[in-house]
Phi, psi and omega in degrees: 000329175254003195301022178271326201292003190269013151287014199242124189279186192302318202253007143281344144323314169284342175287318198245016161266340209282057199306321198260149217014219219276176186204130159239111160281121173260078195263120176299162150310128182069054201221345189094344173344307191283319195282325180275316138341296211266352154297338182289332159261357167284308187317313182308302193281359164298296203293339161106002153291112178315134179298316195312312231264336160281134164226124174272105169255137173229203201284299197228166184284348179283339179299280183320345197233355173253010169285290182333296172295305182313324192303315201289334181300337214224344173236314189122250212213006177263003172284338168284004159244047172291163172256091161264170160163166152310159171295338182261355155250355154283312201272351150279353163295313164288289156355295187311312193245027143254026209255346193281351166306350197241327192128348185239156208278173172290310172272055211266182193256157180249117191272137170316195158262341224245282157321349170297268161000278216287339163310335171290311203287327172317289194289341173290306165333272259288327210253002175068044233224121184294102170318313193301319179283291211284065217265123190283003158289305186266026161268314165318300181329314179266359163274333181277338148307340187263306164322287192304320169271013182055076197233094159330172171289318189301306184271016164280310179263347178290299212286122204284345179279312201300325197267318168313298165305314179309328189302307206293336196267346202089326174279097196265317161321339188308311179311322165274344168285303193310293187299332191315306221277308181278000183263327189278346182275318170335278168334284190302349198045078199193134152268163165258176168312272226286354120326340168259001155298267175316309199291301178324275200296330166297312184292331195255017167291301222266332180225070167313315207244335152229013155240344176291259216338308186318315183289310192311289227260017172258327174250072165333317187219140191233136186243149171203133181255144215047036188310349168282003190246008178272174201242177179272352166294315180323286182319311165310272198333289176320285150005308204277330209264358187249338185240117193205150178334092171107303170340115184282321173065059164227097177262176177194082200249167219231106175192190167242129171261005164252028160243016146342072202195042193217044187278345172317312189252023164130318194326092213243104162353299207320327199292323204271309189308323193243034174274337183279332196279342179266004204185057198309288199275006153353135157276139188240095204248123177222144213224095173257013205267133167276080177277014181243337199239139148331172178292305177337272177330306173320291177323270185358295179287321198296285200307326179280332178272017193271302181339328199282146163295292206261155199182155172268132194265138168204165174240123193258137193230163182249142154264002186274145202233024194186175196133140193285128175300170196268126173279127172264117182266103172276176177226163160256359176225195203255328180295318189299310192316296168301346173281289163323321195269334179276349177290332205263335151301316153308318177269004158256012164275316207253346184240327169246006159051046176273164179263164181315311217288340212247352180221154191247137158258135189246137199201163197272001189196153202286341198287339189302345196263353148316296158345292183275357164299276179341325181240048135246284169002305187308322200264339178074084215218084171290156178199156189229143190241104152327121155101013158273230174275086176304160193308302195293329183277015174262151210306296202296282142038279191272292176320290158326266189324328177311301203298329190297311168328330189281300182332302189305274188257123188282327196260031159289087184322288211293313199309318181274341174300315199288331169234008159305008154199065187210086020301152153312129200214005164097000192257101189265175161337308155317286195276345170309286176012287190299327190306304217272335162293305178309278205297359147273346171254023181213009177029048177237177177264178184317291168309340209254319165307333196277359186276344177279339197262168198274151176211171177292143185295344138297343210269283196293349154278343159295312206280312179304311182309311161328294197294339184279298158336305150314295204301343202281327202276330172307328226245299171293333149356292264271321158269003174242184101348135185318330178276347191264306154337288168322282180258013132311318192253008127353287199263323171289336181278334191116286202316328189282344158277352201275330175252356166276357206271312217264085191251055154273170196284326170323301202280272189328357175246352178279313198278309225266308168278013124295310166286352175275003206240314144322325178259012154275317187271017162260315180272341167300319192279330173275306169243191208265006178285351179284342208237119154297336164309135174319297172225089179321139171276083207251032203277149173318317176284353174277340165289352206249343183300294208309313182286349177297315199290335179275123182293206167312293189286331191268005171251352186302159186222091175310000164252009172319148144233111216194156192264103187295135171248173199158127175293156175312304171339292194286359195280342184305138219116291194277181183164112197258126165304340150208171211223083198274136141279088186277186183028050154281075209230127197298139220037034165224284182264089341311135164278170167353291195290336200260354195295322187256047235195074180276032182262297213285317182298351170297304188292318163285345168296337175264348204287285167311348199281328187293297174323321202282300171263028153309316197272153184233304229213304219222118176196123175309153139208169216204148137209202200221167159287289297195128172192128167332114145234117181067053191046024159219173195285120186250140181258148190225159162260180197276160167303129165305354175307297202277326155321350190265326164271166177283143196291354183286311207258029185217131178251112168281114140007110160295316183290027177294155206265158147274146167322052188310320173319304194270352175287304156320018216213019230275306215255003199245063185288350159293349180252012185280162168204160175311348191256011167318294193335323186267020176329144132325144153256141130209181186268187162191173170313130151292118172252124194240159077146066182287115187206086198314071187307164186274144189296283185338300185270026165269139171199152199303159161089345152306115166316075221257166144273066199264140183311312175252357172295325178076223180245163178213199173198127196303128198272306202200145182228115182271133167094204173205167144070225177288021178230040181273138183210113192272138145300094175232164183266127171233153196290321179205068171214178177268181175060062176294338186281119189225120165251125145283113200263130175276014183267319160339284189280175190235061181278148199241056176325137201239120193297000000 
């Protein structure tokens, strides 16, 4: 009956019987992690615990749902009525049908980031508020800081540090943006992510004795995964529903604290760090065996998490007995650097005969990927770049989900902002205006203000013919499927003639993406894979949940083929044959903000460590002296990272260029580094009546002279103006290709 469990080596084993009260699994990178989850719930429901009676949480929604199918493989089709899902689609799942105890309707709408914003910047008018001081990232940022450690509007403004730190920031104002903020998703019947957080804890604070009581005894065994990436509401949430008077307390949570590395959006160490002091007699399983990376690669990371203070200790070790050492590509510029690195993609496609699909470039910030988009081009490389503009953010998209989101919900605000007059419809700016002053003195929504106010009798036949329209399409809702809804209100709404009318190549991929967008929701309505649910829901608002909730990573398609690029952030998981890691450069990797921060270089050290153990077979790591930041030529040192590994496990590029920069530069120690030391000898010409030409009148294709170099000739010239960084070929040294920054340098034309 268990015989899946003899695949399994011993302490995972152990991990996945000890079913009844608390468990900390310490799953190492490459460890098997994912394989232990989901036998630990097939084991459970072996064991004759009802699935309804499991609740699983994870990251994302594709882990839940490739869990799910792996479960099913192995019990059968009774693993769907587990609550598996993210936390932010069980507990809107919950939400849905307890949220009118709190005050917001069962079908209130879920706001984006994008929603946000403009709900921040709406209230920055309204309080007469400089954006440029009040910069609406960072103001969200900190209402959603606040959300996450659980701090009301109320308790925001009593509180003195939090009003302090505003002062300090110029936003003495925040505390009123915040209650502002919460009055208005209130109005609108609309949560943000982090409302589906705060409110779940508020309804089961406000109601002990029948939805808290109701949940305890529904989720006998609570599972959670990647338990180093919860925030302290996750963790609070999780508290309530396991530790309690009488509580069988049988959790089992699952994580790493050194791939810990999302303290940025809330994620706090602590929680994995301080799980035994809330769970004394917790059992403790650490799954040290590495089954994705070499040794090389393996070492590597050990050597580099040894650095950290604070940490649960393992040594994660391989049975893989063989394997390529880690290449360090130096560069002298940030362009050799994307050159080196798209060169070095070729030879693991054309000497190891990998597919695009198997290898990633990684890099610590989104800006870095220019570069190498560029020289993969050069190379004729497809690739795809993480962290741009998503499918769901484009205009056309949003606009269409605006009209569903109204159907769905009458009191959505941004939803009604966004298409009362899209198509054009005659409402111009001026009169929303008047909607949104009646509905802030009247604390009603948008739709509900626009019946008050008086309009011009064209205005106001517009506004009805709208309004008749949404209601025509809601009311059929009432009997149809997300998809039949969906494009009743397509068509009814005005867009579908309003983008076939537009036969630029723009407008047909705006028409192309819209239908592409019908035919996902045609496919939520045929099939059962988005829903763990028993007896699926295909109703529009249950499509509108589901779509809300999808990241990037839950759209990626892992047989494309095309080379990924992507910050380590989004890399976290994931996993490749091989592996470039770029701008390993001190203040870009650890950046800038963690250098005086020995917390934050903790984070950054996992940040690598996380990067590190991405790689299977194969890894890279790159950095430039020399690199563009903010348009101007910045000189960086190599990352304090790559010191941390052994020199034994790292292979130096042969065809690395010497520092030509920093040789020239002898007389310069602020621009010096450890790889001076290793100049070349070689010989060269006595140079006599030496008379040094403006940098500014060197161009390509010039003979030049140099003192110690002797002579060459400029191959090609980068940048511009004092930040030109010349190629030249010189004649008799070793290494002849030399980039030179010229401003720098001392050159001589030679007629």
């Amino acid at each position: 009956m268990n015989s899946f469990l003899d695949g399994l080596n011993p302490e995972q084993k152990k991990a996945v019987t000890q079913t009844h009260g608390p468990v900390m699994v310490i799953a190492g990178p490459g460890s098997g992690k994912t394989r232990v989850l989901t036998f630990r719930l097939a084991y459970l429901i072996q064991q004759g615990i009802k699935p309804y009676n499991i609740l699983s949480l994870t990251f994302t929604n594709k882990a839940a749902r490739e869990m799910t199918e792996r479960i099913s493989q192995l019990v059968g089709n009774e693993v769907r009525k587990v609550w598996s899902g993210t936390f932010h689609s069980i507990f809107a799942r919950i939400l849905r049908v307890e949220a009118p105890k709190i005050g917001y309707p069962s079908a209130f709408s879920i706001y984006d980031t994008e929603d946000s914003k403009s709900v921040i910047n709406e209230i920055l008018k309204e309080l007469n508020l400089n954006p440029k001081e009040y910069n609406v990232n960072t103001v969200r940022t900190r209402i959603s800081s606040a959300k996450s450690n659980l701090i009301t509007p109320i308790m925001y403004e009593k509180d003195a540090d939090l009003r302090d730190q505003d002062a300090e920031n110029r936003m003495p104002r925040t505390y009123e943006i915040y209650k502002k903020y919460v009055q208005h998703c209130i109005r609108g019947g609309a949560m943000d992510f982090d409302d589906l957080l705060l409110q779940l804890f508020r309804l089961l604070q406000e109601n002990p004795d029948n939805v808290l009581e109701k949940y305890r005894k529904q989720f006998q065994f609570v599972l959670v995964d990647e338990f180093q990436d919860t925030n302290y509401l996750q963790y609070a949430i999780i508290k309530k529903l396991v530790l309690y008077k009488d509580s069988p307390r049988n959790i089992c949570i699952v994580g790493d604290d050194a791939q810990s590395i999302y303290a940025f959006r809330g994620a706090t160490i602590k929680n994995i760090l301080d799980f035994q002091t809330d769970f004394p007699d917790a059992q403790i399983f650490k799954l040290e065996q590495n089954y994705r990376s070499t040794p090389h690669i393996v070492q590597a990371a050990n050597d580099v998490i040894t650095n950290n203070q604070k940490q649960i200790k393992k040594e994660i070790w391989t049975e893989i007995e063989s394997g390529n050492k880690i290449k360090l590509l130096k560069c002298t510029t940030d362009v050799e650097e994307g050159r080196k690195v798209a060169d070095y993609i070729v030879e693991l496609k054309n000497r190891y005969h990998l597919k695009n699909h198997e290898i990633a470039i990684l890099y610590r910030t989104n800006a870095q990927s220019r570069i190498f988009e560029e020289q993969l081009r050069r190379v004729n490389i497809p690739y795809k770049v993480f962290g741009g503009l998503s499918f769901y953010q484009r205009k056309e998209i949003k606009d269409f989900l605006a009209y569903l989101r109204l159907i769905v919900n009458l009191k959505d605000n941004e939803a009604f902002k966004r298409i009362i007059n899209y198509p054009k419809r005659g409402i111009g700016d001026s009169t929303i205006d008047k909607f949104k002053e009646f509905a802030t003195e009247n604390n009603c929504s948008l739709w509900e203000a626009s019946a008050q106010i008086e309009l011009s009798p064209k205005a106001a036949q517009s506004l009805k013919q709208f309004k008749m329209q949404i209601l025509e399409v809601q009311q059929s809702s009432h009997a149809s499927d997300a998809y039949n809804t969906a494009m009743y209100a397509f068509k009814i709404s005005g867009m579908s003639s309003e983008l076939k009318q537009d036969l630029t190549n723009e407008g047909l991929q705006r028409l192309e993406n819209v239908m592409a967008l019908l035919d996902g929701i045609k496919t939520f309505t045929e099939e059962d894979e988005w829903s763990a649910e028993e007896d699926k829901d295909k109703s529009l608002a249950s499509y509108l949940q589901s779509i809300s909730l999808i990241t990037e990573l839950d759209q990626s398609d892992s047989a494309a083929e095309y080379v990924t690029l992507m910050s380590v952030h989004s890399a976290k998981g994931l996993e490749f044959g091989a592996v470039i890691i770029g701008g390993l450069e001190e203040n870009l990797f650890p950046s800038y903000l963690a250098s005086k921060d020995p917390e934050q270089i903790d984070e950054e050290r996992r940040l690598f460590y996380v990067a590190i153990t991405r790689a299977k077979q194969f890894l890279a790591l790159s950095y430039a002296n020399t690199r563009y930041v903010f348009g101007n030529l910045r000189m960086s040192e190599p990352s304090r990272f790559i010191d941390e590994i052994q020199p034994e496990r790292m292979e130096i590029d042969k065809n690395n260029t010497r520092n030509a920069v920093f040789e020239l530069m002898d007389d310069k120690p602020d621009f010096k580094n450890k790889w001076v030391s290793n100049k070349p000898k070689f010989s060269r010409e006595v140079i006599t009546n030496f008379s040094a030409s403006p940098s500014d009148s060197i161009q390509s294709g010039m003979m030049v002279l140099h003192q110690k170099f002797g002579r060459g000739k400029v191959i090609t010239i980068e940048g511009s103006k004092e930040n030109r960084v010349a190629t030249i070929l010189f004649n008799e040294i070793e290494n002849p290709q030399r980039k030179i920054i010229l401003k720098f340098a001392k050159l001589q034309i030679v007629n």
